[in-house]
Short mmCIF file of C-alpha atoms in Angstrom, two decimals:
data_model
loop_
_atom_site.label_atom_id
_atom_site.label_comp_id
_atom_site.label_asym_id
_atom_site.label_seq_id
_atom_site.Cartn_x
_atom_site.Cartn_y
_atom_site.Cartn_z
CA UNK A 1 -103.68 -174.07 101.51
CA UNK A 2 -103.03 -176.45 98.53
CA UNK A 3 -103.24 -175.24 94.73
CA UNK A 4 -106.86 -175.49 93.43
CA UNK A 5 -105.70 -176.59 90.35
CA UNK A 6 -103.27 -179.33 90.73
CA UNK A 7 -103.74 -180.15 94.53
CA UNK A 8 -99.68 -180.94 94.70
CA UNK A 9 -98.28 -177.52 95.40
CA UNK A 10 -98.66 -174.51 97.83
CA UNK A 11 -101.20 -171.97 96.36
CA UNK A 12 -98.88 -168.84 95.91
CA UNK A 13 -101.01 -166.84 93.64
CA UNK A 14 -104.07 -164.60 94.35
CA UNK A 15 -106.26 -167.11 92.05
CA UNK A 16 -105.11 -169.94 94.81
CA UNK A 17 -103.03 -171.42 92.41
CA UNK A 18 -99.56 -172.39 92.54
CA UNK A 19 -96.84 -170.34 90.38
CA UNK A 20 -96.63 -173.67 87.89
CA UNK A 21 -100.39 -174.00 87.45
CA UNK A 22 -101.12 -170.08 87.12
CA UNK A 23 -98.78 -170.05 84.39
CA UNK A 24 -100.08 -173.00 82.85
CA UNK A 25 -103.08 -173.36 80.73
CA UNK A 26 -106.18 -174.37 82.22
CA UNK A 27 -106.79 -178.12 82.20
CA UNK A 28 -103.03 -178.87 80.95
CA UNK A 29 -102.63 -182.11 82.99
CA UNK A 30 -105.65 -183.73 81.24
CA UNK A 31 -104.55 -182.24 77.43
CA UNK A 32 -100.94 -183.40 77.76
CA UNK A 33 -99.99 -186.13 76.06
CA UNK A 34 -96.68 -187.78 77.28
CA UNK A 35 -94.45 -188.17 73.92
CA UNK A 36 -92.94 -191.92 75.68
CA UNK A 37 -93.60 -194.16 72.82
CA UNK A 38 -92.58 -191.38 69.84
CA UNK A 39 -89.39 -190.77 71.74
CA UNK A 40 -88.20 -194.80 72.08
CA UNK A 41 -88.82 -194.48 68.18
CA UNK A 42 -86.35 -191.80 67.85
CA UNK A 43 -83.90 -193.56 70.29
CA UNK A 44 -83.75 -196.32 68.10
CA UNK A 45 -83.35 -194.30 64.93
CA UNK A 46 -81.01 -192.02 66.32
CA UNK A 47 -78.99 -194.83 67.59
CA UNK A 48 -79.07 -196.45 64.03
CA UNK A 49 -77.67 -193.21 62.36
CA UNK A 50 -75.01 -193.11 65.31
CA UNK A 51 -73.90 -196.50 64.28
CA UNK A 52 -73.87 -195.73 60.42
CA UNK A 53 -71.65 -192.42 61.02
CA UNK A 54 -69.21 -194.79 63.23
CA UNK A 55 -69.13 -197.40 59.99
CA UNK A 56 -68.76 -194.39 57.62
CA UNK A 57 -65.78 -192.99 60.08
CA UNK A 58 -63.99 -196.48 60.10
CA UNK A 59 -64.23 -196.49 56.24
CA UNK A 60 -62.38 -192.91 55.65
CA UNK A 61 -59.62 -194.03 58.41
CA UNK A 62 -59.42 -197.40 56.51
CA UNK A 63 -59.34 -195.51 53.26
CA UNK A 64 -56.97 -192.77 54.84
CA UNK A 65 -54.26 -195.56 55.38
CA UNK A 66 -54.78 -197.28 52.19
CA UNK A 67 -54.29 -194.01 50.08
CA UNK A 68 -51.34 -193.06 52.53
CA UNK A 69 -49.48 -196.33 51.68
CA UNK A 70 -49.96 -195.68 47.85
CA UNK A 71 -48.80 -192.26 47.91
CA UNK A 72 -45.75 -193.20 49.79
CA UNK A 73 -44.98 -196.62 48.01
CA UNK A 74 -44.46 -198.19 51.48
CA UNK A 75 -47.49 -200.69 51.82
CA UNK A 76 -49.13 -203.56 50.33
CA UNK A 77 -52.56 -201.85 49.15
CA UNK A 78 -53.65 -202.97 46.14
CA UNK A 79 -56.97 -202.95 44.21
CA UNK A 80 -58.47 -205.65 46.06
CA UNK A 81 -58.21 -203.62 49.31
CA UNK A 82 -59.63 -200.53 47.75
CA UNK A 83 -62.70 -202.75 46.20
CA UNK A 84 -63.64 -203.87 49.87
CA UNK A 85 -63.09 -200.41 51.16
CA UNK A 86 -65.80 -199.09 48.41
CA UNK A 87 -68.00 -202.44 48.87
CA UNK A 88 -68.44 -201.40 52.75
CA UNK A 89 -69.20 -197.75 51.81
CA UNK A 90 -71.68 -198.36 49.21
CA UNK A 91 -73.40 -200.36 51.88
CA UNK A 92 -73.57 -197.98 54.42
CA UNK A 93 -74.56 -195.18 52.04
CA UNK A 94 -77.27 -197.12 50.63
CA UNK A 95 -78.86 -197.44 54.28
CA UNK A 96 -77.86 -193.93 55.37
CA UNK A 97 -80.40 -192.07 53.11
CA UNK A 98 -83.64 -193.99 53.90
CA UNK A 99 -82.54 -194.07 57.46
CA UNK A 100 -82.23 -190.44 57.66
CA UNK A 101 -85.55 -189.84 56.12
CA UNK A 102 -87.10 -192.00 58.53
CA UNK A 103 -85.37 -190.51 61.30
CA UNK A 104 -86.53 -187.30 60.13
CA UNK A 105 -90.26 -188.12 60.12
CA UNK A 106 -90.26 -189.48 63.45
CA UNK A 107 -88.34 -186.99 65.07
CA UNK A 108 -90.60 -184.01 63.45
CA UNK A 109 -93.88 -185.82 64.85
CA UNK A 110 -92.02 -186.19 68.38
CA UNK A 111 -91.01 -182.59 67.96
CA UNK A 112 -94.22 -181.41 67.29
CA UNK A 113 -95.86 -183.41 70.08
CA UNK A 114 -93.40 -181.57 72.33
CA UNK A 115 -94.21 -178.43 71.31
CA UNK A 116 -97.74 -178.75 71.80
CA UNK A 117 -97.22 -180.26 75.12
CA UNK A 118 -95.19 -177.45 75.85
CA UNK A 119 -97.75 -174.85 74.95
CA UNK A 120 -100.02 -176.06 77.72
CA UNK A 121 -97.15 -175.78 80.37
CA UNK A 122 -96.48 -172.50 79.53
CA UNK A 123 -98.76 -170.33 76.49
CA UNK A 124 -96.82 -167.56 76.64
CA UNK A 125 -93.48 -168.46 76.45
CA UNK A 126 -92.75 -169.11 72.84
CA UNK A 127 -91.24 -167.15 70.31
CA UNK A 128 -92.09 -169.14 67.37
CA UNK A 129 -95.71 -170.89 66.21
CA UNK A 130 -96.01 -174.15 66.19
CA UNK A 131 -96.43 -174.77 62.73
CA UNK A 132 -92.25 -174.14 62.62
CA UNK A 133 -91.75 -176.93 64.16
CA UNK A 134 -92.16 -178.69 60.66
CA UNK A 135 -91.68 -175.87 58.49
CA UNK A 136 -88.43 -174.57 59.98
CA UNK A 137 -86.79 -177.93 58.74
CA UNK A 138 -87.38 -177.34 55.11
CA UNK A 139 -87.38 -173.22 55.24
CA UNK A 140 -83.83 -171.60 53.53
CA UNK A 141 -81.61 -169.71 56.08
CA UNK A 142 -83.83 -169.70 59.24
CA UNK A 143 -83.02 -173.54 59.15
CA UNK A 144 -80.37 -172.38 60.90
CA UNK A 145 -81.37 -171.13 64.35
CA UNK A 146 -85.40 -171.60 64.22
CA UNK A 147 -85.32 -175.22 65.23
CA UNK A 148 -82.62 -174.84 68.13
CA UNK A 149 -85.17 -171.70 69.41
CA UNK A 150 -87.96 -173.89 69.17
CA UNK A 151 -86.46 -176.48 71.15
CA UNK A 152 -84.96 -174.13 73.53
CA UNK A 153 -88.55 -172.94 74.23
CA UNK A 154 -89.62 -176.29 74.72
CA UNK A 155 -86.92 -176.87 77.12
CA UNK A 156 -87.69 -173.90 79.19
CA UNK A 157 -91.30 -174.44 79.16
CA UNK A 158 -90.78 -178.41 80.49
CA UNK A 159 -88.63 -177.53 83.11
CA UNK A 160 -88.78 -179.11 86.69
CA UNK A 161 -90.83 -177.19 88.95
CA UNK A 162 -89.68 -176.53 92.70
CA UNK A 163 -91.66 -176.84 95.97
CA UNK A 164 -93.75 -173.67 95.33
CA UNK A 165 -94.36 -174.27 91.46
CA UNK A 166 -91.71 -172.00 90.08
CA UNK A 167 -89.66 -173.36 86.87
CA UNK A 168 -86.08 -174.41 88.11
CA UNK A 169 -83.13 -173.11 85.59
CA UNK A 170 -82.30 -176.37 83.44
CA UNK A 171 -78.90 -176.68 81.85
CA UNK A 172 -79.25 -176.16 78.28
CA UNK A 173 -75.55 -177.41 77.32
CA UNK A 174 -76.49 -180.79 75.64
CA UNK A 175 -79.20 -178.69 73.24
CA UNK A 176 -75.81 -176.54 72.40
CA UNK A 177 -74.26 -179.49 71.43
CA UNK A 178 -76.71 -181.35 69.62
CA UNK A 179 -77.19 -178.07 67.29
CA UNK A 180 -73.76 -177.20 67.00
CA UNK A 181 -72.23 -180.51 65.82
CA UNK A 182 -75.29 -181.08 63.63
CA UNK A 183 -75.01 -177.74 61.80
CA UNK A 184 -71.15 -178.55 61.84
CA UNK A 185 -71.64 -182.07 60.05
CA UNK A 186 -73.67 -180.28 57.43
CA UNK A 187 -71.11 -177.52 56.78
CA UNK A 188 -68.12 -180.16 56.61
CA UNK A 189 -70.40 -182.81 54.96
CA UNK A 190 -70.94 -180.01 51.69
CA UNK A 191 -67.14 -179.55 52.05
CA UNK A 192 -66.00 -183.00 51.80
CA UNK A 193 -68.75 -183.63 48.61
CA UNK A 194 -67.48 -180.74 46.80
CA UNK A 195 -63.45 -182.09 47.37
CA UNK A 196 -64.66 -185.41 46.37
CA UNK A 197 -66.12 -183.86 42.97
CA UNK A 198 -63.43 -182.25 42.29
CA UNK A 199 -60.93 -185.31 42.19
CA UNK A 200 -59.92 -187.36 39.11
CA UNK A 201 -58.74 -190.60 40.13
CA UNK A 202 -57.01 -191.52 37.38
CA UNK A 203 -54.65 -188.57 38.19
CA UNK A 204 -51.98 -189.09 40.80
CA UNK A 205 -51.93 -185.71 41.60
CA UNK A 206 -55.36 -185.94 42.80
CA UNK A 207 -54.91 -188.63 45.12
CA UNK A 208 -53.60 -186.30 47.91
CA UNK A 209 -56.57 -184.33 47.29
CA UNK A 210 -58.69 -187.26 47.63
CA UNK A 211 -56.85 -188.30 50.60
CA UNK A 212 -57.96 -184.67 52.32
CA UNK A 213 -61.13 -185.14 51.36
CA UNK A 214 -61.54 -188.62 52.95
CA UNK A 215 -60.27 -186.94 56.41
CA UNK A 216 -63.01 -184.10 56.00
CA UNK A 217 -65.40 -186.37 55.56
CA UNK A 218 -64.17 -188.38 58.29
CA UNK A 219 -64.49 -185.20 60.53
CA UNK A 220 -68.01 -184.90 59.34
CA UNK A 221 -69.35 -188.04 60.30
CA UNK A 222 -67.87 -187.72 63.61
CA UNK A 223 -69.84 -184.77 64.31
CA UNK A 224 -72.78 -186.90 63.01
CA UNK A 225 -71.83 -189.23 65.64
CA UNK A 226 -71.81 -186.90 68.04
CA UNK A 227 -74.90 -184.85 67.04
CA UNK A 228 -76.94 -188.29 67.01
CA UNK A 229 -75.96 -189.08 70.51
CA UNK A 230 -76.83 -185.70 71.86
CA UNK A 231 -79.93 -185.64 70.19
CA UNK A 232 -81.13 -188.91 72.15
CA UNK A 233 -80.13 -186.97 75.38
CA UNK A 234 -82.44 -183.92 74.20
CA UNK A 235 -84.99 -186.58 73.54
CA UNK A 236 -84.95 -188.03 76.71
CA UNK A 237 -84.55 -185.56 78.68
CA UNK A 238 -87.37 -183.49 77.08
CA UNK A 239 -89.75 -186.29 77.05
CA UNK A 240 -88.78 -187.49 81.00
CA UNK A 241 -89.23 -183.73 82.01
CA UNK A 242 -92.69 -183.40 80.42
CA UNK A 243 -93.66 -186.78 81.89
CA UNK A 244 -93.08 -185.74 85.28
CA UNK A 245 -94.36 -182.75 85.31
CA UNK A 246 -98.05 -184.42 84.32
CA UNK A 247 -97.49 -187.31 86.85
CA UNK A 248 -96.42 -184.77 89.61
CA UNK A 249 -99.83 -183.38 89.31
CA UNK A 250 -102.78 -184.90 91.77
CA UNK A 251 -104.53 -187.74 90.19
CA UNK A 252 -107.93 -185.88 91.34
CA UNK A 253 -107.05 -182.66 89.93
CA UNK A 254 -106.12 -183.93 86.65
CA UNK A 255 -109.53 -185.79 86.87
CA UNK A 256 -111.25 -182.88 87.36
CA UNK A 257 -109.58 -181.44 84.59
CA UNK A 258 -110.67 -184.02 82.46
CA UNK A 259 -114.13 -183.70 83.25
CA UNK A 260 -113.99 -179.66 82.70
CA UNK A 261 -112.75 -180.42 79.31
CA UNK A 262 -115.71 -182.86 78.63
CA UNK A 263 -118.23 -180.36 79.91
CA UNK A 264 -116.33 -177.72 77.89
CA UNK A 265 -116.56 -179.64 74.76
CA UNK A 266 -120.45 -180.49 75.18
CA UNK A 267 -120.91 -177.16 75.49
CA UNK A 268 -119.55 -176.06 72.43
CA UNK A 269 -121.15 -178.75 70.44
CA UNK A 270 -124.51 -177.44 72.08
CA UNK A 271 -123.76 -173.94 70.95
CA UNK A 272 -123.10 -174.88 67.15
CA UNK A 273 -126.22 -176.90 67.50
CA UNK A 274 -128.08 -173.83 68.42
CA UNK A 275 -126.65 -172.05 65.78
CA UNK A 276 -128.78 -172.84 62.71
CA UNK A 277 -132.02 -173.11 64.49
CA UNK A 278 -131.22 -169.52 65.97
CA UNK A 279 -130.72 -168.42 62.44
#
């Protein structure tokens, strides 16, 4: 006997549903809205962020070599070389901020959609409310772990099902890489900025400190590059898992779920319409 809800897997519960449909919200297949289009936009923006981070790493390594030549007196570094480095750095920095803001907006919109879908797949499997998919990024302290918790819950709720409808255990390694490198990039970037502010390039003794700051900044940019690459993998995997869950459902069941939603909405409108006359 097949599941009465999805018609795709054996009924494994007393309700006549498979295990996956039994734990999901009623009519989830019709209500779930795949985030494929948003995922493509996030992929492009994250790839551009990775490219900018790679440019910054290259500029920092270039600066490190030039500063080394100045300190050792062993090279031909001159002001023209440093002007070239500065022009490339200014161009990268000019692009970085608006690109980061655009990426943040689109990523959060995608994240909200993914979380909404995850609640349909597993209503009782989330430790935090849906609003935190937005608020967590702007709240001090909890910013350090709430987004990761939200993403991990979405990951587990969206996991593929086995033949009986039970959710499979899916490796979360890429989540750990994404979150640890993103936090590391924030911390290392702050350290580099503090070091740079304390340097006076007019004093030769500060050149070594500046060189160390450049190296730290390069490390932070490298972490941002890795974090962007890992985020692309997270976005792709989560979007694909949710799309596959919806595609796995019998189209007839999805249509029936849509009809049920339409009838429920019509009934709710009818009740609201009767309210004033009944008063």
